[in-house]
mmCIF file of the C-alpha atoms, coordinates in Angstrom:
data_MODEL
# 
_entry.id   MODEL 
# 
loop_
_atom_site.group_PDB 
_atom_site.id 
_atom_site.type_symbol 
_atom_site.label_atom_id 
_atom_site.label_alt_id 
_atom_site.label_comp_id 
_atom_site.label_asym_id 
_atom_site.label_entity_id 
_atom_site.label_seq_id 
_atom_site.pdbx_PDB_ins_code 
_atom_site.Cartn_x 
_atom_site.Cartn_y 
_atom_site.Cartn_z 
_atom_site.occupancy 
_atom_site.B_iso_or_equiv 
_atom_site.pdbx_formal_charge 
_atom_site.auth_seq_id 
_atom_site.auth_comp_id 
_atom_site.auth_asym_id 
_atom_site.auth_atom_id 
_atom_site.pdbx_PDB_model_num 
ATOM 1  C CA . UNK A 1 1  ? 343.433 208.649 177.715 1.00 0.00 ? 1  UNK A CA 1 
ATOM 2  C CA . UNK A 1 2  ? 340.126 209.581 179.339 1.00 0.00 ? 2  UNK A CA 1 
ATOM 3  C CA . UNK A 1 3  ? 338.059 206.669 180.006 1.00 0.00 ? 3  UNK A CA 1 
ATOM 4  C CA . UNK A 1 4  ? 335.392 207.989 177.450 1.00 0.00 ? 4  UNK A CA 1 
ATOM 5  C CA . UNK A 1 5  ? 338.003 208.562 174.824 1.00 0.00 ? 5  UNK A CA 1 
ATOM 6  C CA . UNK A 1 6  ? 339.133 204.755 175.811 1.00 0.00 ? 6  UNK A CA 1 
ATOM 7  C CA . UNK A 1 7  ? 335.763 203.458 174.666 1.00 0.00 ? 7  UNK A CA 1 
ATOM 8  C CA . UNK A 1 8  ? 335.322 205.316 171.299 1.00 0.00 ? 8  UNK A CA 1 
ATOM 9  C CA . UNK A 1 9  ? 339.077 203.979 170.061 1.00 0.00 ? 9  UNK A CA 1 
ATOM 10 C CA . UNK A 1 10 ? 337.886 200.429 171.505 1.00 0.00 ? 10 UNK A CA 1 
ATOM 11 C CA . UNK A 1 11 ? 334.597 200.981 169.578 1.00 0.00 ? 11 UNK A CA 1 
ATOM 12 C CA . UNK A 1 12 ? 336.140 202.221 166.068 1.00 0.00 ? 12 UNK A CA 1 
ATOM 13 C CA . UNK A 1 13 ? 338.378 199.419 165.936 1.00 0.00 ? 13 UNK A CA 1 
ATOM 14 C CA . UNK A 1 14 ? 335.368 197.219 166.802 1.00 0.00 ? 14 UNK A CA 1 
ATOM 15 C CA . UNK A 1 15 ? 333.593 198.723 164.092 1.00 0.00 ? 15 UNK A CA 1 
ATOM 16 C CA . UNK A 1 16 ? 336.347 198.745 161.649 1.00 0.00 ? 16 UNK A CA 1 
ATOM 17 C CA . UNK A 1 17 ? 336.442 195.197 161.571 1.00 0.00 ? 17 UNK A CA 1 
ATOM 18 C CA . UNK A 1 18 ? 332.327 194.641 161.159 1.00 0.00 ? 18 UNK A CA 1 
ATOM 19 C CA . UNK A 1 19 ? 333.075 197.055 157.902 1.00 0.00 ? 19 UNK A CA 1 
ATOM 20 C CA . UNK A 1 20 ? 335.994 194.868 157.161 1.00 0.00 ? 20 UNK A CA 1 
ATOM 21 C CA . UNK A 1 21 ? 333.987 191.954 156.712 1.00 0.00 ? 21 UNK A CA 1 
ATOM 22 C CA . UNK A 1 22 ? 330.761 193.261 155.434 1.00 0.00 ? 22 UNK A CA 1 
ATOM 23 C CA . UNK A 1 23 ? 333.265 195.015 152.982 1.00 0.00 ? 23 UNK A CA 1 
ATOM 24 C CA . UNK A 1 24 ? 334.610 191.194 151.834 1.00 0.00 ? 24 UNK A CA 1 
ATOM 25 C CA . UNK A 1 25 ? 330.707 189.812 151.691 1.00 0.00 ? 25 UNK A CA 1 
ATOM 26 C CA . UNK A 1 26 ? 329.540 192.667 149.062 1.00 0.00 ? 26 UNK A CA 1 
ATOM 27 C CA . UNK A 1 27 ? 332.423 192.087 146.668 1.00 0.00 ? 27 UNK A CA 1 
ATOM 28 C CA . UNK A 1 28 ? 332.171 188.367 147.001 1.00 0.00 ? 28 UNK A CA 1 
ATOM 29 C CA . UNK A 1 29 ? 327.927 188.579 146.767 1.00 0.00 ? 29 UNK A CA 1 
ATOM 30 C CA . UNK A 1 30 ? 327.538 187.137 149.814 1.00 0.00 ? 30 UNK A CA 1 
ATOM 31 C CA . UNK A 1 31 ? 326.043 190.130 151.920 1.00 0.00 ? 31 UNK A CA 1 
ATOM 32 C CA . UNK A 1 32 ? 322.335 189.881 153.268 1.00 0.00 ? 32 UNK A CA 1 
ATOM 33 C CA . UNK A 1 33 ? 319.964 192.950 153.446 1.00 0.00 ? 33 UNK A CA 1 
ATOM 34 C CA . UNK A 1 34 ? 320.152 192.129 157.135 1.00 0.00 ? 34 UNK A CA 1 
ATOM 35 C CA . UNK A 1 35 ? 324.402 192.478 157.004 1.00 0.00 ? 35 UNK A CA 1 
ATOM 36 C CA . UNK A 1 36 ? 323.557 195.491 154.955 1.00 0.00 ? 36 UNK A CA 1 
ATOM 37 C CA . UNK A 1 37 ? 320.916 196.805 157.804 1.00 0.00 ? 37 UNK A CA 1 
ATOM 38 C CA . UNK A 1 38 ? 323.313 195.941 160.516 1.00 0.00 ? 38 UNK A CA 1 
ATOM 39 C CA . UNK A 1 39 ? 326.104 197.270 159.285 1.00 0.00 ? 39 UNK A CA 1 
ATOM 40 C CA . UNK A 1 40 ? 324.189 201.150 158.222 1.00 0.00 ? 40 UNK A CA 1 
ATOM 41 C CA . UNK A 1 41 ? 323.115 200.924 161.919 1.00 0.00 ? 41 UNK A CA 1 
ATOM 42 C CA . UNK A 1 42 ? 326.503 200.328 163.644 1.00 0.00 ? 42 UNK A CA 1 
ATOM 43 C CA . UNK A 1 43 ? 327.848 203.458 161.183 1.00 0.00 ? 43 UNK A CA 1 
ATOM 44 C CA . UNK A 1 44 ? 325.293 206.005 162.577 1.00 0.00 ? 44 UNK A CA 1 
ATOM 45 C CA . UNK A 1 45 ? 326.035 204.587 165.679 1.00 0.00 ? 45 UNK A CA 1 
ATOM 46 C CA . UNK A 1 46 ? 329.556 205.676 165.454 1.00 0.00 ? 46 UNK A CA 1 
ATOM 47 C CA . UNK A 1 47 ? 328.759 208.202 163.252 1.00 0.00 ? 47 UNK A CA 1 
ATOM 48 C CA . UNK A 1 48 ? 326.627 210.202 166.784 1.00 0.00 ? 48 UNK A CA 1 
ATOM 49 C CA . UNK A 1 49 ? 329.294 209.137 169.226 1.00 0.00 ? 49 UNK A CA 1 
ATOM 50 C CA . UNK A 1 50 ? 332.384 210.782 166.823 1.00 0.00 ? 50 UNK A CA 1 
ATOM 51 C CA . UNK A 1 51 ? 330.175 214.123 166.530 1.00 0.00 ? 51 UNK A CA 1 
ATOM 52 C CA . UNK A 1 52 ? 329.150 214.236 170.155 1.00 0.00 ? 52 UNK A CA 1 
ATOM 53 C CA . UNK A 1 53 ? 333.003 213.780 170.839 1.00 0.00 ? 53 UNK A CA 1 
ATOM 54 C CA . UNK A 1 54 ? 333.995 216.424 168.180 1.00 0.00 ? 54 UNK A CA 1 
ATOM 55 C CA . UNK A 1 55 ? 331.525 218.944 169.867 1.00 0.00 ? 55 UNK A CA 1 
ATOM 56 C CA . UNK A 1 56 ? 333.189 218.168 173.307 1.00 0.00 ? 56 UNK A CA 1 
ATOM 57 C CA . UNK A 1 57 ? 336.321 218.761 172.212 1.00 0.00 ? 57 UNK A CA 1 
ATOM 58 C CA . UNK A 1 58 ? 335.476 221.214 169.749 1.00 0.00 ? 58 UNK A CA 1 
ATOM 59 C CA . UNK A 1 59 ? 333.813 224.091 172.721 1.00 0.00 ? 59 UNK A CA 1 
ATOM 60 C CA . UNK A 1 60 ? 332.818 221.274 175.717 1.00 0.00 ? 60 UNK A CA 1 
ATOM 61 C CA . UNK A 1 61 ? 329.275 220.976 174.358 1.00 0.00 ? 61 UNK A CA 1 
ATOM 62 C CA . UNK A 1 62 ? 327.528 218.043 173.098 1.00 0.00 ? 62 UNK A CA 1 
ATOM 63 C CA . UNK A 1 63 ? 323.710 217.353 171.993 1.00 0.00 ? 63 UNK A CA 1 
ATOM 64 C CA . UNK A 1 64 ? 321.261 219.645 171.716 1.00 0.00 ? 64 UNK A CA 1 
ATOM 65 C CA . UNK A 1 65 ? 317.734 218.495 171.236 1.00 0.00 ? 65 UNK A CA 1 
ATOM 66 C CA . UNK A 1 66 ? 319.851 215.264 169.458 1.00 0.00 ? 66 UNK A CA 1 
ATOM 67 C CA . UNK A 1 67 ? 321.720 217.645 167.144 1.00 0.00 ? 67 UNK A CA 1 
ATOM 68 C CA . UNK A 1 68 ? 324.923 217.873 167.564 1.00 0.00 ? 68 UNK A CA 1 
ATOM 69 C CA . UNK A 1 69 ? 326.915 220.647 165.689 1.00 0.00 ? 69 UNK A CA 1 
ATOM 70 C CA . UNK A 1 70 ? 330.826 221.164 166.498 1.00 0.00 ? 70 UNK A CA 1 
ATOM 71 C CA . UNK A 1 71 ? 331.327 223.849 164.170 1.00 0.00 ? 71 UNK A CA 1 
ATOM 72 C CA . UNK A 1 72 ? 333.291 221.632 161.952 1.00 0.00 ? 72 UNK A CA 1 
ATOM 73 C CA . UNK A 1 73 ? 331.120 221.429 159.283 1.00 0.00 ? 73 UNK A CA 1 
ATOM 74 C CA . UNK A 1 74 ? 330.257 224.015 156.729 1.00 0.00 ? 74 UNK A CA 1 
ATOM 75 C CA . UNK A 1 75 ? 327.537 224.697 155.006 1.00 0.00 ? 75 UNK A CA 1 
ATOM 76 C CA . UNK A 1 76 ? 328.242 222.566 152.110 1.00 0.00 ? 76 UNK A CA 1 
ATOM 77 C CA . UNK A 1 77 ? 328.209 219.337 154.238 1.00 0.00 ? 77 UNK A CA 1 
ATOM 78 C CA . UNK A 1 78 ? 331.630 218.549 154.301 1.00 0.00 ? 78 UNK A CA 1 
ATOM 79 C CA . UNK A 1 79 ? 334.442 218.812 156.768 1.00 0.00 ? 79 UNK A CA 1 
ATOM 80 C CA . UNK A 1 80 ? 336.509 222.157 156.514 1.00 0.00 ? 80 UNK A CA 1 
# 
């Protein structure tokens, strides 16, 4: 596993478990519009790393001018 790849798995599990638990504090009422802030940053976070790793595997490209397109997605929005 290329050291890249390496850190994106060690960053989704990372992530996973930040969602775990602000997953627990909204259904128990206990989330803060900070939590809530936090936690929508960390997703687009991973959100740009997992596209800009889809477009380098996808045709070895990556951003361009911050948009990154892997020619995954149709026009619709959603995955193919």
């Amino acid at each position: 596993m290329s050291g890249e790849r390496a850190r994106l798995v060690i960053a989704l599990k990372h992530e996973r478990w930040v969602l775990d638990r602000v997953a627990c504090d909204l259904a128990g009422g206990r989330a803060t519009a900070r939590q809530c802030a936090e936690t929508a940053v960390v997703l687009e976070r991973v959100a740009r790393r997992l596209r800009e790793h889809a477009a380098a595997v996808s045709f070895g490209g990556g951003a361009v001018d911050g948009v990154v397109d892997a020619g995954v997605l149709g026009d619709e929005g959603g995955a193919r």
